[in-house]
């Protein structure tokens, strides 16, 4: 279904729930560099003064190719943790070890295809972690970032207790090298965001991650994905209670 059809279906399911605004609101750009860059610009245009953007290009702070369980942003955006490592893939090739954690990579240091920087030379690589946790700095209600090569084999985003399937937000069976811009808003303030991969040898790159304060989004597409999170959560709870 396209976005407008999804809105209609979920609106009928949930009705006019006065608690719907409690859900995190997630927006995904169309695939491709042009669409992703446009979505990033829209996000930055909506950001209030004082936002922070991490490009991972400060080579005086980051050592390219060096792995760590937790990598802290050089500009104060937050921290990134490999909560559950991958196994058995290219993260165990060359100098790398899947259990070694995340890494800031560039084209020369990467063992992977399809992951790349969208500005400068470097990006943050999941190193095929089964679960990566983004812990944003406090005091912000919105976050946006580029994601390269997502959903080769499925996964999900978990935000504020709501799960968003990769197949639902990116489309299924994607090939290498796809790029999207992901943005999210939580009126209660940002908490941890977990990115799960279904396979232990599948990963993605993250770049240009921004934390900001924005006025509550009001577009139909953003609200639709927020409702989708509620719908999926209610569906899981209903199944557990049967």
PDB file of C-alpha atoms in Angstrom:
ATOM      1  CA  UNK A   1       0.000   0.000   0.000  1.00  0.00           C
ATOM      2  CA  UNK A   2       1.162   3.533  -0.557  1.00  0.00           C
ATOM      3  CA  UNK A   3       1.295   6.033   2.306  1.00  0.00           C
ATOM      4  CA  UNK A   4      -2.191   7.472   1.862  1.00  0.00           C
ATOM      5  CA  UNK A   5      -3.756   4.016   1.760  1.00  0.00           C
ATOM      6  CA  UNK A   6      -1.901   3.095   4.922  1.00  0.00           C
ATOM      7  CA  UNK A   7      -3.244   6.198   6.657  1.00  0.00           C
ATOM      8  CA  UNK A   8      -6.803   5.248   5.810  1.00  0.00           C
ATOM      9  CA  UNK A   9      -6.478   1.677   6.995  1.00  0.00           C
ATOM     10  CA  UNK A  10      -4.861   2.619  10.296  1.00  0.00           C
ATOM     11  CA  UNK A  11      -7.248   5.494  10.886  1.00  0.00           C
ATOM     12  CA  UNK A  12     -10.190   3.112  10.617  1.00  0.00           C
ATOM     13  CA  UNK A  13      -8.465   0.638  12.935  1.00  0.00           C
ATOM     14  CA  UNK A  14      -7.614   3.107  15.700  1.00  0.00           C
ATOM     15  CA  UNK A  15     -10.237   5.809  15.312  1.00  0.00           C
ATOM     16  CA  UNK A  16      -9.668   9.245  16.794  1.00  0.00           C
ATOM     17  CA  UNK A  17      -7.542   8.167  19.766  1.00  0.00           C
ATOM     18  CA  UNK A  18      -6.574  11.138  21.932  1.00  0.00           C
ATOM     19  CA  UNK A  19      -3.456   9.256  23.057  1.00  0.00           C
ATOM     20  CA  UNK A  20      -2.118   8.735  19.536  1.00  0.00           C
ATOM     21  CA  UNK A  21       0.226  11.717  19.854  1.00  0.00           C
ATOM     22  CA  UNK A  22       2.170   9.747  22.486  1.00  0.00           C
ATOM     23  CA  UNK A  23       3.602   7.529  19.752  1.00  0.00           C
ATOM     24  CA  UNK A  24       6.968   8.372  18.236  1.00  0.00           C
ATOM     25  CA  UNK A  25       6.587   9.740  14.719  1.00  0.00           C
ATOM     26  CA  UNK A  26       8.865   8.209  12.100  1.00  0.00           C
ATOM     27  CA  UNK A  27       9.502   9.429   8.561  1.00  0.00           C
ATOM     28  CA  UNK A  28      11.479   7.661   5.834  1.00  0.00           C
ATOM     29  CA  UNK A  29      12.536   9.341   2.594  1.00  0.00           C
ATOM     30  CA  UNK A  30      12.140   7.723  -0.771  1.00  0.00           C
ATOM     31  CA  UNK A  31      15.155   5.665  -1.833  1.00  0.00           C
ATOM     32  CA  UNK A  32      18.027   7.470  -3.503  1.00  0.00           C
ATOM     33  CA  UNK A  33      20.590  10.172  -2.830  1.00  0.00           C
ATOM     34  CA  UNK A  34      18.454  13.021  -4.157  1.00  0.00           C
ATOM     35  CA  UNK A  35      15.359  12.120  -2.145  1.00  0.00           C
ATOM     36  CA  UNK A  36      17.414  11.477   0.987  1.00  0.00           C
ATOM     37  CA  UNK A  37      19.250  14.801   0.686  1.00  0.00           C
ATOM     38  CA  UNK A  38      15.949  16.624   0.221  1.00  0.00           C
ATOM     39  CA  UNK A  39      14.549  14.948   3.342  1.00  0.00           C
ATOM     40  CA  UNK A  40      17.645  15.926   5.319  1.00  0.00           C
ATOM     41  CA  UNK A  41      17.278  19.540   4.213  1.00  0.00           C
ATOM     42  CA  UNK A  42      13.605  19.551   5.222  1.00  0.00           C
ATOM     43  CA  UNK A  43      14.597  18.211   8.647  1.00  0.00           C
ATOM     44  CA  UNK A  44      17.313  20.844   9.105  1.00  0.00           C
ATOM     45  CA  UNK A  45      14.966  23.613   7.958  1.00  0.00           C
ATOM     46  CA  UNK A  46      12.515  22.542  10.684  1.00  0.00           C
ATOM     47  CA  UNK A  47      15.204  22.320  13.385  1.00  0.00           C
ATOM     48  CA  UNK A  48      15.412  25.058  15.974  1.00  0.00           C
ATOM     49  CA  UNK A  49      18.691  26.834  16.632  1.00  0.00           C
ATOM     50  CA  UNK A  50      21.172  24.706  18.555  1.00  0.00           C
ATOM     51  CA  UNK A  51      20.964  21.403  16.681  1.00  0.00           C
ATOM     52  CA  UNK A  52      24.022  19.147  16.433  1.00  0.00           C
ATOM     53  CA  UNK A  53      25.203  17.078  13.439  1.00  0.00           C
ATOM     54  CA  UNK A  54      27.786  14.285  13.536  1.00  0.00           C
ATOM     55  CA  UNK A  55      29.470  13.440  10.220  1.00  0.00           C
ATOM     56  CA  UNK A  56      32.165  11.121  11.661  1.00  0.00           C
ATOM     57  CA  UNK A  57      34.783  12.978   9.595  1.00  0.00           C
ATOM     58  CA  UNK A  58      36.921  14.325  12.456  1.00  0.00           C
ATOM     59  CA  UNK A  59      40.000  12.152  12.027  1.00  0.00           C
ATOM     60  CA  UNK A  60      41.648  13.841  15.004  1.00  0.00           C
ATOM     61  CA  UNK A  61      38.915  12.263  17.152  1.00  0.00           C
ATOM     62  CA  UNK A  62      38.073   9.024  15.312  1.00  0.00           C
ATOM     63  CA  UNK A  63      40.570   6.363  14.264  1.00  0.00           C
ATOM     64  CA  UNK A  64      39.232   4.922  11.026  1.00  0.00           C
ATOM     65  CA  UNK A  65      38.934   1.141  11.203  1.00  0.00           C
ATOM     66  CA  UNK A  66      39.277   0.950  14.996  1.00  0.00           C
ATOM     67  CA  UNK A  67      36.434  -1.000  16.631  1.00  0.00           C
ATOM     68  CA  UNK A  68      34.780  -0.285  19.966  1.00  0.00           C
ATOM     69  CA  UNK A  69      31.728  -1.572  21.798  1.00  0.00           C
ATOM     70  CA  UNK A  70      30.550   2.021  22.261  1.00  0.00           C
ATOM     71  CA  UNK A  71      31.530   4.996  20.126  1.00  0.00           C
ATOM     72  CA  UNK A  72      30.805   8.475  21.476  1.00  0.00           C
ATOM     73  CA  UNK A  73      30.080  11.383  19.132  1.00  0.00           C
ATOM     74  CA  UNK A  74      32.805  13.991  18.765  1.00  0.00           C
ATOM     75  CA  UNK A  75      30.234  16.807  18.735  1.00  0.00           C
ATOM     76  CA  UNK A  76      27.936  15.624  21.515  1.00  0.00           C
ATOM     77  CA  UNK A  77      25.179  13.981  19.451  1.00  0.00           C
ATOM     78  CA  UNK A  78      25.216  10.932  21.725  1.00  0.00           C
ATOM     79  CA  UNK A  79      26.643   7.426  21.864  1.00  0.00           C
ATOM     80  CA  UNK A  80      26.395   4.349  19.641  1.00  0.00           C
ATOM     81  CA  UNK A  81      26.653   0.849  21.083  1.00  0.00           C
ATOM     82  CA  UNK A  82      26.936  -2.644  19.614  1.00  0.00           C
ATOM     83  CA  UNK A  83      24.522  -4.341  22.028  1.00  0.00           C
ATOM     84  CA  UNK A  84      24.469  -7.712  20.233  1.00  0.00           C
ATOM     85  CA  UNK A  85      27.309  -8.448  17.784  1.00  0.00           C
ATOM     86  CA  UNK A  86      26.959 -10.204  14.470  1.00  0.00           C
ATOM     87  CA  UNK A  87      28.897 -13.276  13.399  1.00  0.00           C
ATOM     88  CA  UNK A  88      30.194 -15.243  10.461  1.00  0.00           C
ATOM     89  CA  UNK A  89      30.309 -12.536   7.819  1.00  0.00           C
ATOM     90  CA  UNK A  90      32.689  -9.869   6.546  1.00  0.00           C
ATOM     91  CA  UNK A  91      32.809  -8.337  10.026  1.00  0.00           C
ATOM     92  CA  UNK A  92      35.196 -11.223  10.755  1.00  0.00           C
ATOM     93  CA  UNK A  93      37.435 -10.498   7.767  1.00  0.00           C
ATOM     94  CA  UNK A  94      40.856  -8.875   7.600  1.00  0.00           C
ATOM     95  CA  UNK A  95      41.693  -6.962  10.790  1.00  0.00           C
ATOM     96  CA  UNK A  96      38.088  -6.966  12.015  1.00  0.00           C
ATOM     97  CA  UNK A  97      36.272  -9.076  14.562  1.00  0.00           C
ATOM     98  CA  UNK A  98      32.476  -9.173  14.790  1.00  0.00           C
ATOM     99  CA  UNK A  99      32.764  -9.113  18.586  1.00  0.00           C
ATOM    100  CA  UNK A 100      34.972  -6.016  18.438  1.00  0.00           C
ATOM    101  CA  UNK A 101      32.084  -3.580  18.135  1.00  0.00           C
ATOM    102  CA  UNK A 102      31.231  -0.722  15.810  1.00  0.00           C
ATOM    103  CA  UNK A 103      33.715   1.195  13.666  1.00  0.00           C
ATOM    104  CA  UNK A 104      34.077   4.448  11.790  1.00  0.00           C
ATOM    105  CA  UNK A 105      35.034   3.420   8.265  1.00  0.00           C
ATOM    106  CA  UNK A 106      35.891   4.952   4.924  1.00  0.00           C
ATOM    107  CA  UNK A 107      35.976   3.416   1.464  1.00  0.00           C
ATOM    108  CA  UNK A 108      39.551   2.215   1.881  1.00  0.00           C
ATOM    109  CA  UNK A 109      38.974   0.578   5.263  1.00  0.00           C
ATOM    110  CA  UNK A 110      35.596  -1.042   4.621  1.00  0.00           C
ATOM    111  CA  UNK A 111      35.257  -4.781   3.957  1.00  0.00           C
ATOM    112  CA  UNK A 112      31.617  -4.232   2.951  1.00  0.00           C
ATOM    113  CA  UNK A 113      29.942  -3.227  -0.295  1.00  0.00           C
ATOM    114  CA  UNK A 114      26.934  -0.921  -0.394  1.00  0.00           C
ATOM    115  CA  UNK A 115      27.797   1.184   2.670  1.00  0.00           C
ATOM    116  CA  UNK A 116      29.330   4.611   2.181  1.00  0.00           C
ATOM    117  CA  UNK A 117      29.657   8.193   3.337  1.00  0.00           C
ATOM    118  CA  UNK A 118      27.115  10.766   2.193  1.00  0.00           C
ATOM    119  CA  UNK A 119      29.423  13.687   3.014  1.00  0.00           C
ATOM    120  CA  UNK A 120      33.151  13.748   3.543  1.00  0.00           C
ATOM    121  CA  UNK A 121      34.882  10.369   3.720  1.00  0.00           C
ATOM    122  CA  UNK A 122      33.694   8.532   6.850  1.00  0.00           C
ATOM    123  CA  UNK A 123      30.572   6.869   8.185  1.00  0.00           C
ATOM    124  CA  UNK A 124      29.629   4.841  11.260  1.00  0.00           C
ATOM    125  CA  UNK A 125      29.340   1.158  10.393  1.00  0.00           C
ATOM    126  CA  UNK A 126      27.228  -1.353  12.313  1.00  0.00           C
ATOM    127  CA  UNK A 127      29.849  -4.039  11.638  1.00  0.00           C
ATOM    128  CA  UNK A 128      26.886  -6.397  11.179  1.00  0.00           C
ATOM    129  CA  UNK A 129      25.703  -5.978  14.797  1.00  0.00           C
ATOM    130  CA  UNK A 130      22.448  -7.814  15.434  1.00  0.00           C
ATOM    131  CA  UNK A 131      21.434  -4.863  17.631  1.00  0.00           C
ATOM    132  CA  UNK A 132      22.889  -1.372  17.595  1.00  0.00           C
ATOM    133  CA  UNK A 133      21.643   1.187  20.134  1.00  0.00           C
ATOM    134  CA  UNK A 134      21.700   4.921  19.464  1.00  0.00           C
ATOM    135  CA  UNK A 135      21.599   6.863  22.752  1.00  0.00           C
ATOM    136  CA  UNK A 136      21.004  10.492  21.781  1.00  0.00           C
ATOM    137  CA  UNK A 137      22.028  13.430  23.919  1.00  0.00           C
ATOM    138  CA  UNK A 138      19.345  14.644  26.318  1.00  0.00           C
ATOM    139  CA  UNK A 139      17.297  17.756  25.682  1.00  0.00           C
ATOM    140  CA  UNK A 140      16.230  17.001  22.095  1.00  0.00           C
ATOM    141  CA  UNK A 141      12.935  15.734  20.661  1.00  0.00           C
ATOM    142  CA  UNK A 142      13.969  14.836  17.098  1.00  0.00           C
ATOM    143  CA  UNK A 143      16.704  12.992  15.273  1.00  0.00           C
ATOM    144  CA  UNK A 144      17.576  12.435  11.615  1.00  0.00           C
ATOM    145  CA  UNK A 145      20.240  10.364   9.886  1.00  0.00           C
ATOM    146  CA  UNK A 146      21.209   8.703   6.617  1.00  0.00           C
ATOM    147  CA  UNK A 147      21.099   4.919   6.488  1.00  0.00           C
ATOM    148  CA  UNK A 148      22.938   3.137   3.699  1.00  0.00           C
ATOM    149  CA  UNK A 149      22.347  -0.458   2.620  1.00  0.00           C
ATOM    150  CA  UNK A 150      19.475  -1.309   5.002  1.00  0.00           C
ATOM    151  CA  UNK A 151      17.264  -4.380   4.782  1.00  0.00           C
ATOM    152  CA  UNK A 152      19.269  -6.848   2.747  1.00  0.00           C
ATOM    153  CA  UNK A 153      17.810  -9.508   5.040  1.00  0.00           C
ATOM    154  CA  UNK A 154      15.207  -7.782   7.227  1.00  0.00           C
ATOM    155  CA  UNK A 155      15.200  -6.070  10.592  1.00  0.00           C
ATOM    156  CA  UNK A 156      13.397  -3.408  12.592  1.00  0.00           C
ATOM    157  CA  UNK A 157      13.703  -0.077  14.369  1.00  0.00           C
ATOM    158  CA  UNK A 158      12.552   0.055  17.983  1.00  0.00           C
ATOM    159  CA  UNK A 159      11.670   3.536  19.222  1.00  0.00           C
ATOM    160  CA  UNK A 160       9.979   4.355  22.508  1.00  0.00           C
ATOM    161  CA  UNK A 161       8.509   0.881  22.847  1.00  0.00           C
ATOM    162  CA  UNK A 162       7.193   0.793  19.257  1.00  0.00           C
ATOM    163  CA  UNK A 163       8.663  -1.454  16.557  1.00  0.00           C
ATOM    164  CA  UNK A 164       8.867  -0.524  12.870  1.00  0.00           C
ATOM    165  CA  UNK A 165       9.644  -3.399  10.490  1.00  0.00           C
ATOM    166  CA  UNK A 166      12.261  -2.739   7.805  1.00  0.00           C
ATOM    167  CA  UNK A 167       9.955  -4.318   5.239  1.00  0.00           C
ATOM    168  CA  UNK A 168       7.231  -1.810   6.132  1.00  0.00           C
ATOM    169  CA  UNK A 169       9.404   1.304   6.113  1.00  0.00           C
ATOM    170  CA  UNK A 170      12.068   0.548   3.497  1.00  0.00           C
ATOM    171  CA  UNK A 171      10.479  -2.121   1.315  1.00  0.00           C
ATOM    172  CA  UNK A 172      11.545  -5.752   1.131  1.00  0.00           C
ATOM    173  CA  UNK A 173      14.480  -7.492  -0.540  1.00  0.00           C
ATOM    174  CA  UNK A 174      16.581  -4.394  -1.163  1.00  0.00           C
ATOM    175  CA  UNK A 175      19.806  -4.648  -3.090  1.00  0.00           C
ATOM    176  CA  UNK A 176      23.184  -3.261  -2.036  1.00  0.00           C
ATOM    177  CA  UNK A 177      23.829   0.460  -1.901  1.00  0.00           C
ATOM    178  CA  UNK A 178      20.362   1.854  -1.224  1.00  0.00           C
ATOM    179  CA  UNK A 179      20.225   5.050   0.821  1.00  0.00           C
ATOM    180  CA  UNK A 180      17.407   6.603   2.866  1.00  0.00           C
ATOM    181  CA  UNK A 181      17.038   9.499   5.276  1.00  0.00           C
ATOM    182  CA  UNK A 182      15.361   8.498   8.533  1.00  0.00           C
ATOM    183  CA  UNK A 183      13.861  11.092  10.868  1.00  0.00           C
ATOM    184  CA  UNK A 184      11.922  10.662  14.074  1.00  0.00           C
ATOM    185  CA  UNK A 185      10.136  12.824  16.601  1.00  0.00           C
ATOM    186  CA  UNK A 186       9.089  12.042  20.160  1.00  0.00           C
ATOM    187  CA  UNK A 187       7.142  14.680  22.079  1.00  0.00           C
ATOM    188  CA  UNK A 188       8.370  13.192  25.363  1.00  0.00           C
ATOM    189  CA  UNK A 189      11.999  13.687  24.318  1.00  0.00           C
ATOM    190  CA  UNK A 190      14.318  11.284  22.558  1.00  0.00           C
ATOM    191  CA  UNK A 191      15.223   8.007  24.207  1.00  0.00           C
ATOM    192  CA  UNK A 192      17.338   5.119  22.976  1.00  0.00           C
ATOM    193  CA  UNK A 193      16.734   3.892  19.449  1.00  0.00           C
ATOM    194  CA  UNK A 194      17.587   0.261  18.709  1.00  0.00           C
ATOM    195  CA  UNK A 195      18.277  -1.025  15.208  1.00  0.00           C
ATOM    196  CA  UNK A 196      17.920  -4.798  14.853  1.00  0.00           C
ATOM    197  CA  UNK A 197      19.151  -6.944  11.951  1.00  0.00           C
ATOM    198  CA  UNK A 198      17.587 -10.345  11.328  1.00  0.00           C
ATOM    199  CA  UNK A 199      20.792 -11.960  10.073  1.00  0.00           C
ATOM    200  CA  UNK A 200      24.125 -12.052  11.947  1.00  0.00           C
ATOM    201  CA  UNK A 201      26.044 -11.146   8.781  1.00  0.00           C
ATOM    202  CA  UNK A 202      23.952  -8.208   7.572  1.00  0.00           C
ATOM    203  CA  UNK A 203      24.500  -4.552   8.418  1.00  0.00           C
ATOM    204  CA  UNK A 204      24.305  -0.921   7.331  1.00  0.00           C
ATOM    205  CA  UNK A 205      26.011   2.429   7.571  1.00  0.00           C
ATOM    206  CA  UNK A 206      24.900   5.554   9.471  1.00  0.00           C
ATOM    207  CA  UNK A 207      25.967   9.081   8.529  1.00  0.00           C
ATOM    208  CA  UNK A 208      25.156  12.749   9.166  1.00  0.00           C
ATOM    209  CA  UNK A 209      23.159  12.089  12.323  1.00  0.00           C
ATOM    210  CA  UNK A 210      21.456  15.203  13.684  1.00  0.00           C
ATOM    211  CA  UNK A 211      19.721  15.761  17.032  1.00  0.00           C
ATOM    212  CA  UNK A 212      17.417  18.743  17.228  1.00  0.00           C
ATOM    213  CA  UNK A 213      14.325  20.281  18.705  1.00  0.00           C
ATOM    214  CA  UNK A 214      11.488  20.742  16.234  1.00  0.00           C
ATOM    215  CA  UNK A 215       7.874  21.806  16.401  1.00  0.00           C
ATOM    216  CA  UNK A 216       5.587  18.755  16.417  1.00  0.00           C
ATOM    217  CA  UNK A 217       5.291  17.473  12.827  1.00  0.00           C
ATOM    218  CA  UNK A 218       1.800  17.685  11.387  1.00  0.00           C
ATOM    219  CA  UNK A 219       2.074  16.144   7.955  1.00  0.00           C
ATOM    220  CA  UNK A 220      -0.159  13.224   7.086  1.00  0.00           C
ATOM    221  CA  UNK A 221       2.739  10.998   6.091  1.00  0.00           C
ATOM    222  CA  UNK A 222       4.583  11.467   9.393  1.00  0.00           C
ATOM    223  CA  UNK A 223       1.429  10.956  11.429  1.00  0.00           C
ATOM    224  CA  UNK A 224       0.634   7.825   9.444  1.00  0.00           C
ATOM    225  CA  UNK A 225       3.896   6.169  10.429  1.00  0.00           C
ATOM    226  CA  UNK A 226       3.358   7.154  14.049  1.00  0.00           C
ATOM    227  CA  UNK A 227      -0.020   5.442  13.940  1.00  0.00           C
ATOM    228  CA  UNK A 228       1.564   2.459  12.223  1.00  0.00           C
ATOM    229  CA  UNK A 229       3.801   2.026  15.268  1.00  0.00           C
ATOM    230  CA  UNK A 230       0.758   2.072  17.537  1.00  0.00           C
ATOM    231  CA  UNK A 231      -1.068  -0.391  15.311  1.00  0.00           C
ATOM    232  CA  UNK A 232       1.841  -2.831  15.309  1.00  0.00           C
ATOM    233  CA  UNK A 233       2.231  -2.535  19.074  1.00  0.00           C
ATOM    234  CA  UNK A 234      -1.474  -3.109  19.684  1.00  0.00           C
ATOM    235  CA  UNK A 235      -1.388  -6.079  17.342  1.00  0.00           C
ATOM    236  CA  UNK A 236       1.438  -7.703  19.319  1.00  0.00           C
ATOM    237  CA  UNK A 237      -0.274  -7.024  22.649  1.00  0.00           C
ATOM    238  CA  UNK A 238      -3.533  -8.464  21.320  1.00  0.00           C
ATOM    239  CA  UNK A 239      -1.786 -11.649  20.215  1.00  0.00           C
ATOM    240  CA  UNK A 240      -0.049 -12.036  23.579  1.00  0.00           C
ATOM    241  CA  UNK A 241      -3.353 -11.650  25.428  1.00  0.00           C
ATOM    242  CA  UNK A 242      -5.186 -14.337  23.443  1.00  0.00           C
TER     243      UNK A 242
END
